[in-house]
Coordinates of C-alpha atoms and ligand atoms in Angstrom, one line a residue:
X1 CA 0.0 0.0 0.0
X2 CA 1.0 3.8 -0.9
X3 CA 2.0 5.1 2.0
X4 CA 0.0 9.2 2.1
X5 CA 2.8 11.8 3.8
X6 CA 1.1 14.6 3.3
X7 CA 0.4 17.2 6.1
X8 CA -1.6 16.8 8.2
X9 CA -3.1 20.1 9.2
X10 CA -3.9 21.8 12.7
X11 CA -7.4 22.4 11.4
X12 CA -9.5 21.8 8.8
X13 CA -13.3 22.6 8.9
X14 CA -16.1 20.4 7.5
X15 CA -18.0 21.9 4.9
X16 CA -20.3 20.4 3.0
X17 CA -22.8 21.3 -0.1
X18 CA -25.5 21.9 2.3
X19 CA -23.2 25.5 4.2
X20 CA -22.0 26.0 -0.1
X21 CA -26.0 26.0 -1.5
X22 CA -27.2 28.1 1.6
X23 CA -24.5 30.2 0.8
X24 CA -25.4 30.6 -2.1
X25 CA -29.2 31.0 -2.1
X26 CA -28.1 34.0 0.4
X27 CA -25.9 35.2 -1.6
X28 CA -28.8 35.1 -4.7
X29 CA -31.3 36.4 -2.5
X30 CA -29.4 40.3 -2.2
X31 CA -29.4 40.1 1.4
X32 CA -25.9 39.7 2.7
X33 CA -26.5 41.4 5.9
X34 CA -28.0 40.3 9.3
X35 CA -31.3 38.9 8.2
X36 CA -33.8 35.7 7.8
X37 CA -30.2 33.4 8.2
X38 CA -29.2 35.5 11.3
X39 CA -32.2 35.1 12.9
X40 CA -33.0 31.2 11.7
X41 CA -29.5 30.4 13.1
X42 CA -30.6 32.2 16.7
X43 CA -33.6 30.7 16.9
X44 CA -32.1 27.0 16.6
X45 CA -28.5 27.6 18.3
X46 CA -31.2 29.1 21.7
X47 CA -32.8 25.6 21.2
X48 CA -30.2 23.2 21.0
X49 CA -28.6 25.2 23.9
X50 CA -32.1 25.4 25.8
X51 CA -31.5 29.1 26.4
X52 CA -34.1 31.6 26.7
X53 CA -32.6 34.2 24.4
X54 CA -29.7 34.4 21.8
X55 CA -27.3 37.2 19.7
X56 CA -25.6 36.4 17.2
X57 CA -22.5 38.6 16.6
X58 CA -19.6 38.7 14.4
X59 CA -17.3 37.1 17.1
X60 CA -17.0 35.5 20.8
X61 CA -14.7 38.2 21.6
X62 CA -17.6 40.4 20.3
X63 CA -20.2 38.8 22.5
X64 CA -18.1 38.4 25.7
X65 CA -17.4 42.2 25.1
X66 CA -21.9 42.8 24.7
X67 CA -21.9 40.1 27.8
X68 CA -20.1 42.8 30.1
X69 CA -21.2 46.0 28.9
X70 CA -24.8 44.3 29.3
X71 CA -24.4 44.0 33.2
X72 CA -23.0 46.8 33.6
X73 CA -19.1 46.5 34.4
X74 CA -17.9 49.6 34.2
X75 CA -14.4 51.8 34.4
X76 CA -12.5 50.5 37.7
X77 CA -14.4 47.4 38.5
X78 CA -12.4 43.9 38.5
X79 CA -13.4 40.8 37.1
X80 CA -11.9 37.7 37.5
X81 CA -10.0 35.8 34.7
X82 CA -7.8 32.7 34.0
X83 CA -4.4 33.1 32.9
X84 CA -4.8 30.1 30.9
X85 CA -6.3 31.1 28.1
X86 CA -6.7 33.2 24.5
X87 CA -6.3 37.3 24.2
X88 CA -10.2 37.4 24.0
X89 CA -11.2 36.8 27.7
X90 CA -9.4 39.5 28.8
X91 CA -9.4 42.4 26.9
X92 CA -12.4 42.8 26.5
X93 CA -12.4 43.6 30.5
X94 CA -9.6 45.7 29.2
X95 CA -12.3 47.7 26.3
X96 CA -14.3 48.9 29.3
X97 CA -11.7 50.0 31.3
X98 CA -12.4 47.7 33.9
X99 CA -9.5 44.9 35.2
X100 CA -8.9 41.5 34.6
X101 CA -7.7 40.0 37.7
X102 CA -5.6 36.6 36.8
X103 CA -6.5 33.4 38.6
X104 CA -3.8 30.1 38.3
X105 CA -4.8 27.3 36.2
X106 CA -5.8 23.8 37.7
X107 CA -3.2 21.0 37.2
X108 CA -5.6 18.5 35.5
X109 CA -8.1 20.1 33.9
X110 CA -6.3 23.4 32.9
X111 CA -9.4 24.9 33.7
X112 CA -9.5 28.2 36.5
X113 CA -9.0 27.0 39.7
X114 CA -11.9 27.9 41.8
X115 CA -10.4 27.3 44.8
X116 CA -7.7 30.1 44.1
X117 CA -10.2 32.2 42.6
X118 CA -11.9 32.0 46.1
X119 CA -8.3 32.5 48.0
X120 CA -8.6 36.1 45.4
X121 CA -12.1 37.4 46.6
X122 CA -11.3 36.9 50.4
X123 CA -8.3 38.5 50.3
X124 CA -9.4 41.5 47.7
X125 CA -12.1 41.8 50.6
X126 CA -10.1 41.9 53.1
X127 CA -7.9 44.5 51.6
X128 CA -4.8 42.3 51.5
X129 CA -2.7 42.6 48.4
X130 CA -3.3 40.6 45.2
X131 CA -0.9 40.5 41.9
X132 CA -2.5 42.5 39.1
X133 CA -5.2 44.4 41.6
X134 CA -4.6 48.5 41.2
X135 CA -4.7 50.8 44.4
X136 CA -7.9 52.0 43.5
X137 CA -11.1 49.8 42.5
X138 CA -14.8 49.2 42.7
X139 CA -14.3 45.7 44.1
X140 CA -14.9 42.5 41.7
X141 CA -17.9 42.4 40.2
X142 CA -17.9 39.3 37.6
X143 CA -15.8 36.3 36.8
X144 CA -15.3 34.9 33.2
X145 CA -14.8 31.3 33.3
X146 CA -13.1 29.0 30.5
X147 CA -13.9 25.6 29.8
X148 CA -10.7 24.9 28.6
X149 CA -10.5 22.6 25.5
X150 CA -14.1 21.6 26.1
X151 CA -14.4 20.6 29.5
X152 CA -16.4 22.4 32.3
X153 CA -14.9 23.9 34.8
X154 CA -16.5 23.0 38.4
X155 CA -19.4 25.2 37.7
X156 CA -21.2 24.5 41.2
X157 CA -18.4 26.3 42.9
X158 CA -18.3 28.8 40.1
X159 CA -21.7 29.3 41.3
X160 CA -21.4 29.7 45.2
X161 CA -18.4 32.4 44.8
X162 CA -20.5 34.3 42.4
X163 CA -24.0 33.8 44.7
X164 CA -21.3 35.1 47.8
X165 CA -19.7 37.8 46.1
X166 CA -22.6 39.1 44.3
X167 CA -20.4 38.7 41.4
X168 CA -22.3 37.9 37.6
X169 CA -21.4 34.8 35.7
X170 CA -19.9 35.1 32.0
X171 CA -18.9 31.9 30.6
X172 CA -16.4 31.6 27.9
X173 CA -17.7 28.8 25.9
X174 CA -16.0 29.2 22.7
X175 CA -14.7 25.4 23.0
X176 CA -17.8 24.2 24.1
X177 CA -20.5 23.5 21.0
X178 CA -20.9 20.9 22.9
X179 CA -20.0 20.0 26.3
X180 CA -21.9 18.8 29.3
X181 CA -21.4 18.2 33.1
X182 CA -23.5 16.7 35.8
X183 CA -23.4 18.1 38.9
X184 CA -23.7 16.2 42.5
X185 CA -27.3 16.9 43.4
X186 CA -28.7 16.7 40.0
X187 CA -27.8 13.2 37.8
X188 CA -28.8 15.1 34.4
X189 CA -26.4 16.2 32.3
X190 CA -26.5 19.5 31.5
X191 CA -25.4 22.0 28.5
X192 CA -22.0 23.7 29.5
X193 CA -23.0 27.4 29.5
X194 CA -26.4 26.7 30.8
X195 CA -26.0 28.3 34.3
X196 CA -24.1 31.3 32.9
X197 CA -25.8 34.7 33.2
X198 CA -24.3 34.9 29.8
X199 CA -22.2 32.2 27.9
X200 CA -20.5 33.2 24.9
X201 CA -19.6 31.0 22.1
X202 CA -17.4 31.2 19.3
X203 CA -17.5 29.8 15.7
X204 CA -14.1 31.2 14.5
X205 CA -13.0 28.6 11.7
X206 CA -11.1 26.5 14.3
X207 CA -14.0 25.8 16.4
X208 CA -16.6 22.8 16.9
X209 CA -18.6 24.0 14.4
X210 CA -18.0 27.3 12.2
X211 CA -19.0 30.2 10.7
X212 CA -15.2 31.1 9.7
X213 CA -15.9 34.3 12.3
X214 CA -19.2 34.5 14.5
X215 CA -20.2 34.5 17.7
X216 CA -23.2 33.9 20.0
X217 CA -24.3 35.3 23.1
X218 CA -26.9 33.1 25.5
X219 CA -28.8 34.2 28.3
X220 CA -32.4 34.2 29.5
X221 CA -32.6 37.5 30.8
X222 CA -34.6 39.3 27.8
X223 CA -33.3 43.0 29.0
X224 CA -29.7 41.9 29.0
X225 CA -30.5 40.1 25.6
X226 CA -31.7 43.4 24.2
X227 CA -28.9 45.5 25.0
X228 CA -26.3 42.9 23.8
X229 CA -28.7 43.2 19.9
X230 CA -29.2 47.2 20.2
X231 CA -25.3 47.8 21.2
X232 CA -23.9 44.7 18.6
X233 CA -25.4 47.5 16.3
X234 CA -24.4 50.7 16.8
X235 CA -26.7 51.5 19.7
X236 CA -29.6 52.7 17.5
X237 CA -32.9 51.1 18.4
X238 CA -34.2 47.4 17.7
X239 CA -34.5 45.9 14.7
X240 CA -32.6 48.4 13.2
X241 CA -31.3 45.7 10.8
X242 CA -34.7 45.6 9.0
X243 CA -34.4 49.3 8.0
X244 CA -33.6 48.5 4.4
X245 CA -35.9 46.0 3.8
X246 CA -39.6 45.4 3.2
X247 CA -41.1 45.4 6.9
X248 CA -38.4 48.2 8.1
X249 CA -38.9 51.8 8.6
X250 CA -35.9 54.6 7.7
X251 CA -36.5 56.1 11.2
X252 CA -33.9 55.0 14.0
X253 CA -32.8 56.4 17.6
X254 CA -29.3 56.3 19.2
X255 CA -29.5 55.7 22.1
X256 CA -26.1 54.7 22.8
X257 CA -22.7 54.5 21.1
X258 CA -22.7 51.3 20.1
X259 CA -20.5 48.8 18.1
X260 CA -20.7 46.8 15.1
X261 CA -20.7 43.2 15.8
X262 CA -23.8 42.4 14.5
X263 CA -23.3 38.4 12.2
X264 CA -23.8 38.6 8.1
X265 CA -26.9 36.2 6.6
X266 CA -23.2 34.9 4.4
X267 CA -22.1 33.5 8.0
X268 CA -25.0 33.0 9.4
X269 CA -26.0 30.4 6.0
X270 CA -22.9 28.7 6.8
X271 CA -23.7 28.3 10.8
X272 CA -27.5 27.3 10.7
X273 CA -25.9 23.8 8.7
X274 CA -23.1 23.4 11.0
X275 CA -25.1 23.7 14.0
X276 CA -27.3 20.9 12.5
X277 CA -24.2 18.3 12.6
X278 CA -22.7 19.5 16.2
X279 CA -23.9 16.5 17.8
X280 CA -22.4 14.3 15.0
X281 CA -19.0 16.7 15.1
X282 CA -18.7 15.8 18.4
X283 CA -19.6 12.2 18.2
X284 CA -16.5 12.2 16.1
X285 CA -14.4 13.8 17.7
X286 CA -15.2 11.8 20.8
X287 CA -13.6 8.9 18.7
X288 CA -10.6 10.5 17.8
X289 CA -10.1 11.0 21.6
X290 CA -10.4 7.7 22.3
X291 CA -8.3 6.7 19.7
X292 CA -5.7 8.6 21.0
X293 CA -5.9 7.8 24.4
X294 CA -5.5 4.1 23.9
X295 CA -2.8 4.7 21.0
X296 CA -0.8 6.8 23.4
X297 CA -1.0 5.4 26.5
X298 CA 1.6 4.7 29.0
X299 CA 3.8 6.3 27.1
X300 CA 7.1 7.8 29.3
X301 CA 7.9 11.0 28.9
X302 CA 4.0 12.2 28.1
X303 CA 1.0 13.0 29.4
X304 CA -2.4 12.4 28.1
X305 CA -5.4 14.7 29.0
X306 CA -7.0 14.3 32.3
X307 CA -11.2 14.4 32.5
X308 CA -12.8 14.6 35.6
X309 CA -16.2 12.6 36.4
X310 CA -19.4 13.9 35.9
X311 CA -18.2 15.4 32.3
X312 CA -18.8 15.3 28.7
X313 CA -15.7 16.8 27.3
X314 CA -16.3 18.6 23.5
X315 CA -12.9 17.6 22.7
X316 CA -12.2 20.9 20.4
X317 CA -8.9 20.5 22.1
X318 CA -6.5 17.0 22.9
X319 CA -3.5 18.4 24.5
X320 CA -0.6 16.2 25.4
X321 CA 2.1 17.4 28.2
X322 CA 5.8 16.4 27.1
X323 CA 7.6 15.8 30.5
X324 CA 11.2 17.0 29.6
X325 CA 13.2 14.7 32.2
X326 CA 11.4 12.0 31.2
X327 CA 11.1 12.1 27.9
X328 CA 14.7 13.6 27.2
X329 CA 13.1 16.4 24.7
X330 CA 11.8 19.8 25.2
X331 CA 8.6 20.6 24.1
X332 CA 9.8 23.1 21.4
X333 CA 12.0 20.1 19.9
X334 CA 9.0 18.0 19.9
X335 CA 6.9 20.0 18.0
X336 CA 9.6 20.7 15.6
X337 CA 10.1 17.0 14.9
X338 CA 6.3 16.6 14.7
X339 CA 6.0 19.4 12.1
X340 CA 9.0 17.7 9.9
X341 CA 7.0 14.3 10.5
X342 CA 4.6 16.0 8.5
X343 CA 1.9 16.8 11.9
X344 CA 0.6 20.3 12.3
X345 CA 0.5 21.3 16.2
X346 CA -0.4 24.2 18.3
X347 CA 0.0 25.5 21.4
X348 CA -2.9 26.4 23.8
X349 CA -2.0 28.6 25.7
X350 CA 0.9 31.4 26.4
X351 CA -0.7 32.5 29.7
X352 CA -1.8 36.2 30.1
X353 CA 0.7 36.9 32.7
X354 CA 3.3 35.9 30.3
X355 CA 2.6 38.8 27.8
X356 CA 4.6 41.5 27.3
X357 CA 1.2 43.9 27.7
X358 CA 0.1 42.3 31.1
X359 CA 3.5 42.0 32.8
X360 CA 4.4 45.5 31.9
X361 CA 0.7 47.3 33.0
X362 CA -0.2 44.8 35.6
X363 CA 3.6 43.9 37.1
X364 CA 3.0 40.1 36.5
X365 CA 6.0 37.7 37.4
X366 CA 5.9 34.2 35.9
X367 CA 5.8 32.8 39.6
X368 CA 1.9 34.5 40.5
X369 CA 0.9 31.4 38.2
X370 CA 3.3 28.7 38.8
X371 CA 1.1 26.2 37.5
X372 CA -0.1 27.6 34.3
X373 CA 3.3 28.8 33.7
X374 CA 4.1 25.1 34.2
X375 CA 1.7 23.8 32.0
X376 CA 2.7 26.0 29.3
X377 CA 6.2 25.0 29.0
X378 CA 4.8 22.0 28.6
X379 CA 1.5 21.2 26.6
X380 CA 1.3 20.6 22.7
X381 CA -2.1 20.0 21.0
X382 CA -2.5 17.4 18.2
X383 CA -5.3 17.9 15.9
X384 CA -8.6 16.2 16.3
X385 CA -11.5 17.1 14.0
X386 CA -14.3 15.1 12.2
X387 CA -12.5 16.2 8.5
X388 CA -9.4 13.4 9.8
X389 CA -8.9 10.2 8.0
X390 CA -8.1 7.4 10.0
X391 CA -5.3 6.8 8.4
X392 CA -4.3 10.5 9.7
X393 CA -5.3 9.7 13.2
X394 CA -2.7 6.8 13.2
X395 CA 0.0 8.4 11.9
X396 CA -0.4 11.2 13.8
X397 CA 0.0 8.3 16.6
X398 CA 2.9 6.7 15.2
X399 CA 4.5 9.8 14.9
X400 CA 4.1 10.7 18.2
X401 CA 5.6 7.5 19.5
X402 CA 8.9 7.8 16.8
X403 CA 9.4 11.2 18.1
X404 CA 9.4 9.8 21.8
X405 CA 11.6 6.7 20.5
X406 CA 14.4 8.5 19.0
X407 CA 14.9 11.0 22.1
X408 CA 14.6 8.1 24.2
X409 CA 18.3 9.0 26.1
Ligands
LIG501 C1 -11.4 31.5 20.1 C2 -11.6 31.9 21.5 C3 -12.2 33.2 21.8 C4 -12.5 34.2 20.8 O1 -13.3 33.8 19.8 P1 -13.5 34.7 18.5 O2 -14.8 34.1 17.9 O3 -12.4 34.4 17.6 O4 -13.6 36.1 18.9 C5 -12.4 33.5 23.1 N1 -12.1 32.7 24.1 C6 -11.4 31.5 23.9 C7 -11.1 30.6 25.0 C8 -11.2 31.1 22.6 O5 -10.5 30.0 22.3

């Protein structure tokens, strides 16, 4: 048999006739624009998510920014971030002039650690000092939560500090369409962003399913949900989209300055189809996982991803740690051997404090976070996503295993 050495990529998306005709009888139609698609591609993402109310917006970064501006975080206040995690969940704390305070990452799961996170709002209460927290401030007044790579963070503790503190709930689910988690007194699974005051997802082109840039915000409060949709568009009152068309009217009211995040009908053609095969996406994905968890195991000098009971995992993201004693190669060298074994990797994430723009406004050190600045030095994710071969999914296996074999000291 032919052996195939071509490269296999980080990503690729699935997209099938069904996202390329509805793309096309939008694009036919004349309305390019939020429209009938937008608003198809609400109605069912609110459904399959069981959520009261959705906005569909031109990015998760876009909807997380809506999310806070909704509940009103304002210049000064501090809200409570991971360090473990994308640009996104941050600066948009940083757009309203409020402050991201960094919580460490959990060993296993990556995700926030809740525990710390609790260790941060005692002693921000008790006026005892906290890296990253500025003289001056309004106290903390919402926490953005992760669920890293697809599984939930320990939302019932999430919960309780945020019932305590009076502080609102945003989740960050932009690697979670879907994921699900029971909790202790309930045996029902639940959605993962289902007890958020507002979860944000995203469908960036890497992402469970894909809109190549979108985002959607979720909540069930309708007065939140209606600020998000009169601020994604310019601040000018509802329905403002319909003004050129049929049912609209040319008169409009500003009543704030908004943005312009509302999503096009072009994306929203592309999301209504993907949204139809999530379950199936993630069926397959679940696979790979478990492909590469019996392919790779026991392997010395790695580390396979840890799930926790009680959770559904979306596997957007399978992340493997390389242990440098054991394995006798650093993470950077392993990647570079994967790439010239013809595997495409990434690495999720470099931690907040780590940047250049956090250390220098915030005076981060690498030790506030020993454990995500830990993890980072370590992690490498492989690709897993339903547009892999099998014969991909092995060799990305194999591969794994040469690299490990030749640095074997
Ligand atoms: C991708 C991502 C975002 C941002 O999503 P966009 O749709 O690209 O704005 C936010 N948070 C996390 C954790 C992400 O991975």
């Amino acid at each position: 048999m032919k052996k195939d050495n071509s490269f296999i990529p980080f990503f690729k998306p699935l997209i099938t006739d069904d996202e390329i005709n509805d793309v096309n009888k939008c694009l036919r139609s004349g309305w390019m624009t939020t429209g009938p698609f937008t608003k198809q591609f609400e109605k069912d993402f609110s459904k399959y998510m069981k959520r009261g109310q959705a906005v569909a917006v031109n990015s998760c970064t876009a909807a997380l920014h809506l999310a806070l501006e909704a509940v009103g975080i304002r210049a000064g206040d501090l809200v409570l971030v991971p360090t473990y995690t994308f640009a996104a969940t941050a600066e948009v704390v940083r757009y309203l002039d409020a402050v991201p305070v960094l919580v460490d990452a959990e060993e296993d799961t990556f995700n926030m650690d809740m525990h710390k996170a609790e260790d941060i709002l005692q002693k921000i209460a008790s006026c005892e000092h906290v890296p990253g927290v500025p003289e001056q401030h309004n106290g903390v007044k919402a926490m953005i939560p992760v669920h890293f790579g697809g599984q939930a963070v320990d939302v019932e503790h999430a919960k309780r500090l945020c019932s305590e503190y009076e502080l609102f709930l945003i989740e960050d689910c932009a690697h979670c369409c879907p994921a699900y988690y029971k909790t202790e007194e309930s045996k029902e699974w639940k959605m993962t962003g289902s007890s958020a005051d507002i979860a944000c997802y995203s469908f960036y082109a890497n992402k469970t399913i894909t809109t190549g840039e979108g985002g959607m915000a979720l909540t069930d409060n309708p007065e939140w949900a209606d600020r998000m949709r009169i601020m994604s568009l310019h601040g000018i009152s509802k329905d403002a989209w319909k003004r050129f068309s049929k049912e609209g009217s040319w008169y409009y009211e500003i009543t704030a300055p908004g943005y312009k995040y509302n999503m096009t009908d072009i994306a929203a053609a592309i999301g209504v189809n993907q949204l139809k095969r999530a379950d199936d996406f993630h069926s397959s994905r679940e696979r790979i996982a478990g492909i590469y968890n019996k392919g790779l195991k026991n392997l010395r000098g790695i580390t396979l991803p840890s799930v926790k009971s009680g959770i559904k995992h979306s596997w957007h993201l399978y992340i493997i740690r390389v242990n440098n004693n054991e394995s006798g190669i650093s993470r950077n060298e392993f990647i570079e051997k994967l790439t010239a074994g013809g595997i495409g990797t990434s690495v999720h994430y470099i931690p907040l404090h780590l940047h250049p723009y956090y250390k220098e406004n915030f005076g981060y050190n690498a030790d506030d976070f020993p454990v995500a600045s830990e993890l980072y030095s370590e992690v490498i994710s492989l690709p897993i996503y339903p547009a892999m071969s099998d014969d991909e999914i092995y060799r990305v296996i194999s591969t794994v295993k040469t690299v490990l074999e030749q640095s074997e000291k």
